[in-house]
Short mmCIF file of N, CA and C in Angstrom, two decimals:
data_model
loop_
_atom_site.label_atom_id
_atom_site.label_comp_id
_atom_site.label_asym_id
_atom_site.label_seq_id
_atom_site.Cartn_x
_atom_site.Cartn_y
_atom_site.Cartn_z
N UNK A 14 82.92 110.72 85.59
CA UNK A 14 83.33 110.29 86.92
C UNK A 14 84.17 111.41 87.53
N UNK A 15 83.79 111.80 88.73
CA UNK A 15 84.53 112.89 89.37
C UNK A 15 84.49 112.76 90.89
N UNK A 16 85.23 113.64 91.53
CA UNK A 16 85.28 113.69 92.99
C UNK A 16 83.95 114.13 93.59
N UNK A 17 83.03 114.57 92.75
CA UNK A 17 81.74 115.06 93.22
C UNK A 17 80.65 113.99 93.16
N UNK A 18 80.98 112.84 92.58
CA UNK A 18 80.02 111.74 92.52
C UNK A 18 79.67 111.28 93.94
N UNK A 19 78.41 110.96 94.15
CA UNK A 19 77.97 110.48 95.47
C UNK A 19 78.74 109.24 95.89
N UNK A 20 79.03 108.35 94.95
CA UNK A 20 79.78 107.13 95.26
C UNK A 20 81.19 107.43 95.74
N UNK A 21 81.85 108.38 95.09
CA UNK A 21 83.20 108.73 95.52
C UNK A 21 83.18 109.40 96.88
N UNK A 22 82.23 110.31 97.08
CA UNK A 22 82.11 110.98 98.37
C UNK A 22 81.89 109.97 99.49
N UNK A 23 81.04 108.98 99.25
CA UNK A 23 80.77 107.94 100.26
C UNK A 23 82.03 107.13 100.53
N UNK A 24 82.77 106.78 99.49
CA UNK A 24 84.02 106.02 99.67
C UNK A 24 85.02 106.82 100.49
N UNK A 25 85.15 108.10 100.22
CA UNK A 25 86.09 108.94 100.96
C UNK A 25 85.67 109.06 102.43
N UNK A 26 84.39 109.20 102.69
CA UNK A 26 83.91 109.26 104.08
C UNK A 26 84.20 107.94 104.80
N UNK A 27 84.05 106.83 104.09
CA UNK A 27 84.38 105.53 104.68
C UNK A 27 85.87 105.45 105.02
N UNK A 28 86.72 105.95 104.14
CA UNK A 28 88.16 105.95 104.40
C UNK A 28 88.48 106.76 105.66
N UNK A 29 87.84 107.90 105.78
CA UNK A 29 88.05 108.75 106.96
C UNK A 29 87.56 108.04 108.23
N UNK A 30 86.44 107.33 108.12
CA UNK A 30 85.93 106.58 109.27
C UNK A 30 86.93 105.50 109.67
N UNK A 31 87.48 104.80 108.69
CA UNK A 31 88.50 103.79 108.97
C UNK A 31 89.69 104.38 109.70
N UNK A 32 90.11 105.56 109.28
CA UNK A 32 91.24 106.24 109.94
C UNK A 32 90.88 106.58 111.38
N UNK A 33 89.67 107.07 111.61
CA UNK A 33 89.23 107.41 112.97
C UNK A 33 89.23 106.19 113.88
N UNK A 34 88.95 105.03 113.31
CA UNK A 34 88.91 103.79 114.08
C UNK A 34 90.31 103.20 114.30
N UNK A 35 91.33 103.85 113.73
CA UNK A 35 92.68 103.33 113.85
C UNK A 35 93.03 102.28 112.81
N UNK A 36 92.18 102.18 111.78
CA UNK A 36 92.41 101.22 110.72
C UNK A 36 93.08 101.82 109.50
N UNK A 37 93.19 101.01 108.49
CA UNK A 37 93.79 101.45 107.24
C UNK A 37 92.77 102.30 106.50
N UNK A 38 93.12 103.54 106.15
CA UNK A 38 92.13 104.49 105.61
C UNK A 38 91.81 104.29 104.14
N UNK A 39 91.12 103.20 103.86
CA UNK A 39 90.66 102.93 102.49
C UNK A 39 89.17 102.68 102.58
N UNK A 40 88.42 103.37 101.73
CA UNK A 40 86.97 103.22 101.69
C UNK A 40 86.51 102.85 100.30
N UNK A 41 85.30 102.32 100.21
CA UNK A 41 84.73 101.94 98.92
C UNK A 41 83.22 102.09 98.95
N UNK A 42 82.64 102.15 97.75
CA UNK A 42 81.20 102.27 97.61
C UNK A 42 80.81 101.66 96.27
N UNK A 43 79.80 100.82 96.26
CA UNK A 43 79.29 100.19 95.05
C UNK A 43 78.00 100.88 94.66
N UNK A 44 77.95 101.35 93.41
CA UNK A 44 76.81 102.10 92.91
C UNK A 44 76.28 101.41 91.65
N UNK A 45 74.96 101.22 91.58
CA UNK A 45 74.41 100.54 90.40
C UNK A 45 74.35 101.49 89.21
N UNK A 46 73.93 100.96 88.08
CA UNK A 46 73.93 101.72 86.83
C UNK A 46 73.02 102.95 86.88
N UNK A 47 72.06 102.95 87.79
CA UNK A 47 71.14 104.07 87.93
C UNK A 47 71.58 105.08 88.99
N UNK A 48 72.75 104.86 89.59
CA UNK A 48 73.26 105.78 90.59
C UNK A 48 72.87 105.48 92.02
N UNK A 49 72.21 104.36 92.24
CA UNK A 49 71.80 103.98 93.60
C UNK A 49 72.97 103.30 94.32
N UNK A 50 73.23 103.74 95.53
CA UNK A 50 74.27 103.11 96.34
C UNK A 50 73.76 101.75 96.82
N UNK A 51 74.51 100.71 96.46
CA UNK A 51 74.15 99.34 96.86
C UNK A 51 74.81 98.95 98.18
N UNK A 52 75.98 99.50 98.43
CA UNK A 52 76.71 99.19 99.66
C UNK A 52 77.95 100.04 99.75
N UNK A 53 78.44 100.19 100.95
CA UNK A 53 79.68 100.93 101.17
C UNK A 53 80.36 100.35 102.38
N UNK A 54 81.67 100.56 102.48
CA UNK A 54 82.42 100.02 103.60
C UNK A 54 83.85 100.53 103.58
N UNK A 55 84.59 100.13 104.60
CA UNK A 55 85.99 100.51 104.66
C UNK A 55 86.82 99.33 105.13
N UNK A 56 88.11 99.45 104.94
CA UNK A 56 89.04 98.39 105.33
C UNK A 56 88.87 98.16 106.84
N UNK A 57 88.64 96.90 107.21
CA UNK A 57 88.40 96.54 108.61
C UNK A 57 89.38 95.47 109.10
N UNK A 58 90.49 95.30 108.40
CA UNK A 58 91.42 94.23 108.76
C UNK A 58 91.96 94.38 110.17
N UNK A 59 92.35 95.59 110.53
CA UNK A 59 92.91 95.80 111.87
C UNK A 59 91.82 95.76 112.93
N UNK A 60 90.70 96.42 112.66
CA UNK A 60 89.63 96.51 113.64
C UNK A 60 89.03 95.13 113.96
N UNK A 61 88.92 94.27 112.96
CA UNK A 61 88.27 92.96 113.15
C UNK A 61 89.27 91.81 113.12
N UNK A 62 90.56 92.13 113.08
CA UNK A 62 91.60 91.11 113.03
C UNK A 62 91.30 90.12 111.89
N UNK A 63 91.00 90.68 110.74
CA UNK A 63 90.56 89.90 109.58
C UNK A 63 91.66 89.78 108.54
N UNK A 64 91.68 88.67 107.86
CA UNK A 64 92.63 88.48 106.76
C UNK A 64 92.11 89.07 105.45
N UNK A 65 90.81 89.29 105.34
CA UNK A 65 90.24 89.64 104.04
C UNK A 65 89.37 90.89 103.97
N UNK A 66 89.09 91.55 105.07
CA UNK A 66 88.14 92.67 105.02
C UNK A 66 88.74 93.97 104.50
N UNK A 67 89.15 93.92 103.24
CA UNK A 67 89.55 95.15 102.54
C UNK A 67 88.29 95.96 102.27
N UNK A 68 88.45 97.21 101.88
CA UNK A 68 87.30 98.10 101.70
C UNK A 68 86.31 97.57 100.67
N UNK A 69 86.81 97.07 99.54
CA UNK A 69 85.90 96.59 98.50
C UNK A 69 85.16 95.33 98.95
N UNK A 70 85.83 94.47 99.67
CA UNK A 70 85.19 93.26 100.18
C UNK A 70 84.15 93.62 101.23
N UNK A 71 84.49 94.56 102.10
CA UNK A 71 83.54 95.06 103.10
C UNK A 71 82.31 95.66 102.43
N UNK A 72 82.53 96.38 101.36
CA UNK A 72 81.43 96.99 100.60
C UNK A 72 80.51 95.93 100.01
N UNK A 73 81.11 94.91 99.40
CA UNK A 73 80.30 93.83 98.83
C UNK A 73 79.52 93.10 99.92
N UNK A 74 80.17 92.89 101.06
CA UNK A 74 79.50 92.23 102.19
C UNK A 74 78.32 93.08 102.67
N UNK A 75 78.54 94.39 102.79
CA UNK A 75 77.49 95.28 103.26
C UNK A 75 76.35 95.43 102.25
N UNK A 76 76.64 95.22 100.97
CA UNK A 76 75.60 95.26 99.94
C UNK A 76 74.68 94.05 100.06
N UNK A 77 75.20 92.99 100.65
CA UNK A 77 74.39 91.78 100.83
C UNK A 77 74.32 90.95 99.55
N UNK A 78 73.58 89.90 99.66
CA UNK A 78 73.42 89.00 98.51
C UNK A 78 72.53 89.68 97.48
N UNK A 79 73.08 89.83 96.28
CA UNK A 79 72.37 90.50 95.20
C UNK A 79 72.31 89.60 93.97
N UNK A 80 71.30 89.76 93.13
CA UNK A 80 71.29 89.00 91.88
C UNK A 80 72.38 89.52 90.95
N UNK A 81 72.83 88.69 90.05
CA UNK A 81 73.89 89.08 89.12
C UNK A 81 73.53 90.35 88.36
N UNK A 82 72.25 90.52 88.07
CA UNK A 82 71.81 91.71 87.31
C UNK A 82 72.09 93.02 88.04
N UNK A 83 72.21 92.99 89.35
CA UNK A 83 72.46 94.21 90.12
C UNK A 83 73.84 94.79 89.82
N UNK A 84 74.77 93.95 89.42
CA UNK A 84 76.14 94.39 89.16
C UNK A 84 76.34 94.88 87.73
N UNK A 85 75.42 94.56 86.84
CA UNK A 85 75.56 94.96 85.44
C UNK A 85 75.54 96.49 85.35
N UNK A 86 76.62 97.04 84.85
CA UNK A 86 76.73 98.49 84.73
C UNK A 86 77.14 99.18 86.02
N UNK A 87 77.45 98.43 87.08
CA UNK A 87 77.79 99.02 88.38
C UNK A 87 79.21 99.59 88.39
N UNK A 88 79.40 100.52 89.31
CA UNK A 88 80.71 101.15 89.52
C UNK A 88 81.16 100.91 90.95
N UNK A 89 82.39 100.45 91.10
CA UNK A 89 83.01 100.34 92.41
C UNK A 89 83.91 101.57 92.58
N UNK A 90 83.54 102.42 93.52
CA UNK A 90 84.39 103.55 93.88
C UNK A 90 85.29 103.09 95.01
N UNK A 91 86.55 103.40 94.94
CA UNK A 91 87.48 103.04 95.99
C UNK A 91 88.53 104.13 96.13
N UNK A 92 88.99 104.36 97.33
CA UNK A 92 89.92 105.47 97.53
C UNK A 92 91.35 105.12 97.15
N UNK A 93 91.61 103.85 96.86
CA UNK A 93 92.95 103.42 96.46
C UNK A 93 92.81 102.34 95.40
N UNK A 94 93.77 102.26 94.53
CA UNK A 94 93.80 101.20 93.52
C UNK A 94 93.55 99.86 94.19
N UNK A 95 92.59 99.05 93.70
CA UNK A 95 92.27 97.79 94.37
C UNK A 95 93.39 96.75 94.23
N UNK A 96 93.61 96.01 95.30
CA UNK A 96 94.61 94.95 95.30
C UNK A 96 94.14 93.80 94.41
N UNK A 97 94.94 92.77 94.30
CA UNK A 97 94.59 91.62 93.47
C UNK A 97 93.31 90.93 93.96
N UNK A 98 93.14 90.80 95.27
CA UNK A 98 91.94 90.16 95.81
C UNK A 98 90.69 90.96 95.44
N UNK A 99 90.75 92.26 95.65
CA UNK A 99 89.59 93.10 95.39
C UNK A 99 89.34 93.24 93.89
N UNK A 100 90.41 93.23 93.11
CA UNK A 100 90.28 93.20 91.65
C UNK A 100 89.52 91.94 91.24
N UNK A 101 89.90 90.81 91.82
CA UNK A 101 89.22 89.56 91.52
C UNK A 101 87.75 89.60 91.86
N UNK A 102 87.41 90.22 92.98
CA UNK A 102 86.00 90.33 93.37
C UNK A 102 85.23 91.20 92.36
N UNK A 103 85.84 92.28 91.91
CA UNK A 103 85.19 93.13 90.90
C UNK A 103 84.98 92.37 89.61
N UNK A 104 85.96 91.55 89.23
CA UNK A 104 85.82 90.74 88.02
C UNK A 104 84.77 89.64 88.21
N UNK A 105 84.77 89.00 89.37
CA UNK A 105 83.81 87.93 89.64
C UNK A 105 82.38 88.43 89.48
N UNK A 106 82.10 89.62 90.01
CA UNK A 106 80.74 90.15 89.97
C UNK A 106 80.47 91.02 88.74
N UNK A 107 81.45 91.05 87.85
CA UNK A 107 81.31 91.76 86.57
C UNK A 107 80.97 93.23 86.73
N UNK A 108 81.65 93.88 87.69
CA UNK A 108 81.52 95.32 87.87
C UNK A 108 82.06 95.98 86.60
N UNK A 109 81.35 96.95 86.08
CA UNK A 109 81.72 97.56 84.80
C UNK A 109 82.81 98.61 84.88
N UNK A 110 82.88 99.28 86.03
CA UNK A 110 83.80 100.41 86.15
C UNK A 110 84.37 100.44 87.56
N UNK A 111 85.65 100.78 87.66
CA UNK A 111 86.29 101.01 88.95
C UNK A 111 86.85 102.43 88.92
N UNK A 112 86.37 103.25 89.86
CA UNK A 112 86.85 104.62 89.99
C UNK A 112 87.63 104.69 91.29
N UNK A 113 88.91 105.03 91.18
CA UNK A 113 89.75 105.07 92.37
C UNK A 113 90.20 106.49 92.67
N UNK A 114 90.37 106.73 93.97
CA UNK A 114 90.85 108.04 94.40
C UNK A 114 92.29 108.27 94.00
N UNK A 115 93.07 107.22 93.93
CA UNK A 115 94.46 107.37 93.53
C UNK A 115 95.27 106.13 93.78
N UNK A 116 96.55 106.28 93.56
CA UNK A 116 97.53 105.27 93.89
C UNK A 116 98.43 105.89 94.93
N UNK A 117 99.13 105.08 95.67
CA UNK A 117 100.01 105.64 96.69
C UNK A 117 101.44 105.60 96.19
N UNK A 118 102.12 106.72 96.24
CA UNK A 118 103.52 106.80 95.84
C UNK A 118 104.33 107.20 97.05
N UNK A 119 105.33 106.39 97.39
CA UNK A 119 106.20 106.68 98.52
C UNK A 119 107.50 107.27 98.00
N UNK A 120 107.72 108.54 98.29
CA UNK A 120 108.93 109.20 97.81
C UNK A 120 110.19 108.57 98.43
N UNK A 121 110.12 108.22 99.71
CA UNK A 121 111.31 107.69 100.39
C UNK A 121 111.68 106.30 99.90
N UNK A 122 110.69 105.54 99.44
CA UNK A 122 110.98 104.18 99.00
C UNK A 122 110.82 104.02 97.49
N UNK A 123 110.46 105.11 96.82
CA UNK A 123 110.34 105.14 95.38
C UNK A 123 109.52 103.96 94.85
N UNK A 124 108.40 103.72 95.48
CA UNK A 124 107.54 102.66 94.97
C UNK A 124 106.10 103.16 94.87
N UNK A 125 105.38 102.55 93.99
CA UNK A 125 103.98 102.90 93.79
C UNK A 125 103.16 101.65 93.99
N UNK A 126 102.08 101.76 94.76
CA UNK A 126 101.17 100.64 94.88
C UNK A 126 100.11 100.81 93.80
N UNK A 127 100.18 99.96 92.81
CA UNK A 127 99.16 99.90 91.79
C UNK A 127 98.64 98.48 91.85
N UNK A 128 97.41 98.34 92.19
CA UNK A 128 96.82 97.01 92.35
C UNK A 128 96.56 96.33 91.03
N UNK A 129 95.33 95.98 90.79
CA UNK A 129 94.97 95.21 89.61
C UNK A 129 94.49 96.04 88.44
N UNK A 130 94.92 97.29 88.35
CA UNK A 130 94.45 98.18 87.30
C UNK A 130 94.61 97.56 85.91
N UNK A 131 95.79 97.04 85.65
CA UNK A 131 96.08 96.48 84.33
C UNK A 131 95.16 95.29 84.03
N UNK A 132 94.97 94.40 85.00
CA UNK A 132 94.10 93.24 84.81
C UNK A 132 92.66 93.68 84.58
N UNK A 133 92.20 94.65 85.34
CA UNK A 133 90.84 95.16 85.15
C UNK A 133 90.66 95.65 83.71
N UNK A 134 91.60 96.44 83.23
CA UNK A 134 91.53 96.98 81.87
C UNK A 134 91.56 95.86 80.84
N UNK A 135 92.44 94.87 81.06
CA UNK A 135 92.52 93.74 80.13
C UNK A 135 91.19 93.00 80.03
N UNK A 136 90.44 92.97 81.11
CA UNK A 136 89.15 92.26 81.15
C UNK A 136 87.98 93.15 80.76
N UNK A 137 88.27 94.35 80.25
CA UNK A 137 87.22 95.22 79.74
C UNK A 137 86.55 96.11 80.76
N UNK A 138 87.11 96.19 81.96
CA UNK A 138 86.56 97.07 82.99
C UNK A 138 87.14 98.47 82.78
N UNK A 139 86.28 99.47 82.79
CA UNK A 139 86.75 100.84 82.69
C UNK A 139 87.40 101.22 84.03
N UNK A 140 88.61 101.78 83.98
CA UNK A 140 89.33 102.18 85.18
C UNK A 140 89.58 103.68 85.11
N UNK A 141 89.16 104.39 86.15
CA UNK A 141 89.34 105.83 86.23
C UNK A 141 90.12 106.14 87.49
N UNK A 142 91.23 106.85 87.34
CA UNK A 142 92.03 107.28 88.49
C UNK A 142 91.85 108.78 88.66
N UNK A 143 91.20 109.18 89.75
CA UNK A 143 90.95 110.60 90.00
C UNK A 143 92.17 111.34 90.52
N UNK A 144 93.18 110.62 90.97
CA UNK A 144 94.41 111.21 91.51
C UNK A 144 94.07 112.27 92.57
N UNK A 145 93.21 111.88 93.48
CA UNK A 145 92.72 112.77 94.52
C UNK A 145 93.77 112.96 95.62
N UNK A 146 94.14 114.19 95.87
CA UNK A 146 95.20 114.49 96.84
C UNK A 146 94.80 114.07 98.26
N UNK A 147 93.53 114.19 98.61
CA UNK A 147 93.11 113.82 99.96
C UNK A 147 93.25 112.31 100.18
N UNK A 148 92.85 111.52 99.20
CA UNK A 148 93.01 110.06 99.31
C UNK A 148 94.48 109.68 99.44
N UNK A 149 95.30 110.24 98.58
CA UNK A 149 96.72 109.92 98.61
C UNK A 149 97.36 110.41 99.91
N UNK A 150 96.90 111.55 100.43
CA UNK A 150 97.43 112.06 101.69
C UNK A 150 97.08 111.17 102.88
N UNK A 151 95.84 110.66 102.90
CA UNK A 151 95.44 109.73 103.96
C UNK A 151 96.35 108.51 103.98
N UNK A 152 96.64 107.97 102.79
CA UNK A 152 97.50 106.79 102.70
C UNK A 152 98.93 107.11 103.09
N UNK A 153 99.44 108.23 102.63
CA UNK A 153 100.82 108.60 102.96
C UNK A 153 100.99 108.69 104.47
N UNK A 154 100.07 109.36 105.14
CA UNK A 154 100.17 109.49 106.59
C UNK A 154 100.10 108.12 107.27
N UNK A 155 99.17 107.29 106.84
CA UNK A 155 99.04 105.97 107.45
C UNK A 155 100.30 105.14 107.25
N UNK A 156 100.80 105.11 106.05
CA UNK A 156 101.98 104.29 105.75
C UNK A 156 103.21 104.82 106.48
N UNK A 157 103.35 106.14 106.55
CA UNK A 157 104.47 106.72 107.30
C UNK A 157 104.39 106.34 108.78
N UNK A 158 103.17 106.33 109.33
CA UNK A 158 102.97 106.05 110.75
C UNK A 158 102.93 104.55 111.07
N UNK A 159 102.47 103.74 110.13
CA UNK A 159 102.25 102.30 110.40
C UNK A 159 102.70 101.44 109.21
N UNK A 160 103.96 101.51 108.83
CA UNK A 160 104.39 100.74 107.65
C UNK A 160 104.16 99.24 107.79
N UNK A 161 104.32 98.70 108.98
CA UNK A 161 104.14 97.26 109.16
C UNK A 161 102.71 96.82 108.88
N UNK A 162 101.73 97.63 109.26
CA UNK A 162 100.33 97.29 109.00
C UNK A 162 100.01 97.40 107.51
N UNK A 163 100.59 98.39 106.86
CA UNK A 163 100.36 98.56 105.42
C UNK A 163 100.91 97.37 104.64
N UNK A 164 102.16 97.01 104.90
CA UNK A 164 102.76 95.92 104.12
C UNK A 164 102.07 94.59 104.41
N UNK A 165 101.60 94.40 105.63
CA UNK A 165 100.81 93.20 105.93
C UNK A 165 99.52 93.21 105.12
N UNK A 166 98.90 94.39 105.01
CA UNK A 166 97.63 94.51 104.30
C UNK A 166 97.76 94.14 102.83
N UNK A 167 98.89 94.48 102.21
CA UNK A 167 99.06 94.17 100.79
C UNK A 167 99.83 92.87 100.58
N UNK A 168 100.08 92.12 101.67
CA UNK A 168 100.72 90.83 101.56
C UNK A 168 102.18 90.90 101.18
N UNK A 169 102.88 91.89 101.72
CA UNK A 169 104.28 92.09 101.38
C UNK A 169 105.09 92.28 102.65
N UNK A 170 106.38 92.05 102.56
CA UNK A 170 107.28 92.28 103.70
C UNK A 170 107.58 93.78 103.78
N UNK A 171 107.72 94.32 104.98
CA UNK A 171 108.07 95.74 105.11
C UNK A 171 109.36 96.06 104.37
N UNK A 172 109.39 97.23 103.74
CA UNK A 172 110.58 97.67 103.03
C UNK A 172 111.57 98.24 104.02
N UNK A 173 112.82 97.98 103.80
CA UNK A 173 113.88 98.52 104.65
C UNK A 173 114.18 99.95 104.21
N UNK A 174 114.49 100.82 105.16
CA UNK A 174 114.86 102.20 104.84
C UNK A 174 116.16 102.20 104.07
N UNK A 175 116.25 103.10 103.11
CA UNK A 175 117.47 103.18 102.30
C UNK A 175 118.36 104.26 102.79
#
């Protein structure tokens, strides 16, 4: 798994598209065991005024209704560690691997957003963190510019400046 995988490249392009639309720059791509892209999408919560359209959920929606066998051996590429909701969706559909661009670390607030990585691993899902600087940079800029939208997206109250 690397930054050169077609699935990761598609997820990163989706994140950039989300940023261009004024949304949260997180993208995802679902790839089957044979390397075929089943679906891709980006976080659309702001654009569609949605409570649930995170990148992974958007990707699953764009993949359409698939038989359970389509997910066997599949990889969910995402530009950020998946939240609890998206982790649950990966577990529900028995995705075998989650490859993420990175986690977001805020130097000013000394916090790291790590979604459901631990739960995924506990349930036997392979988790790969590419620690991609471009993904982390997109998030840093967005969170610095729009902290209220970020904290709403992860279901948390905005952090106060220290």
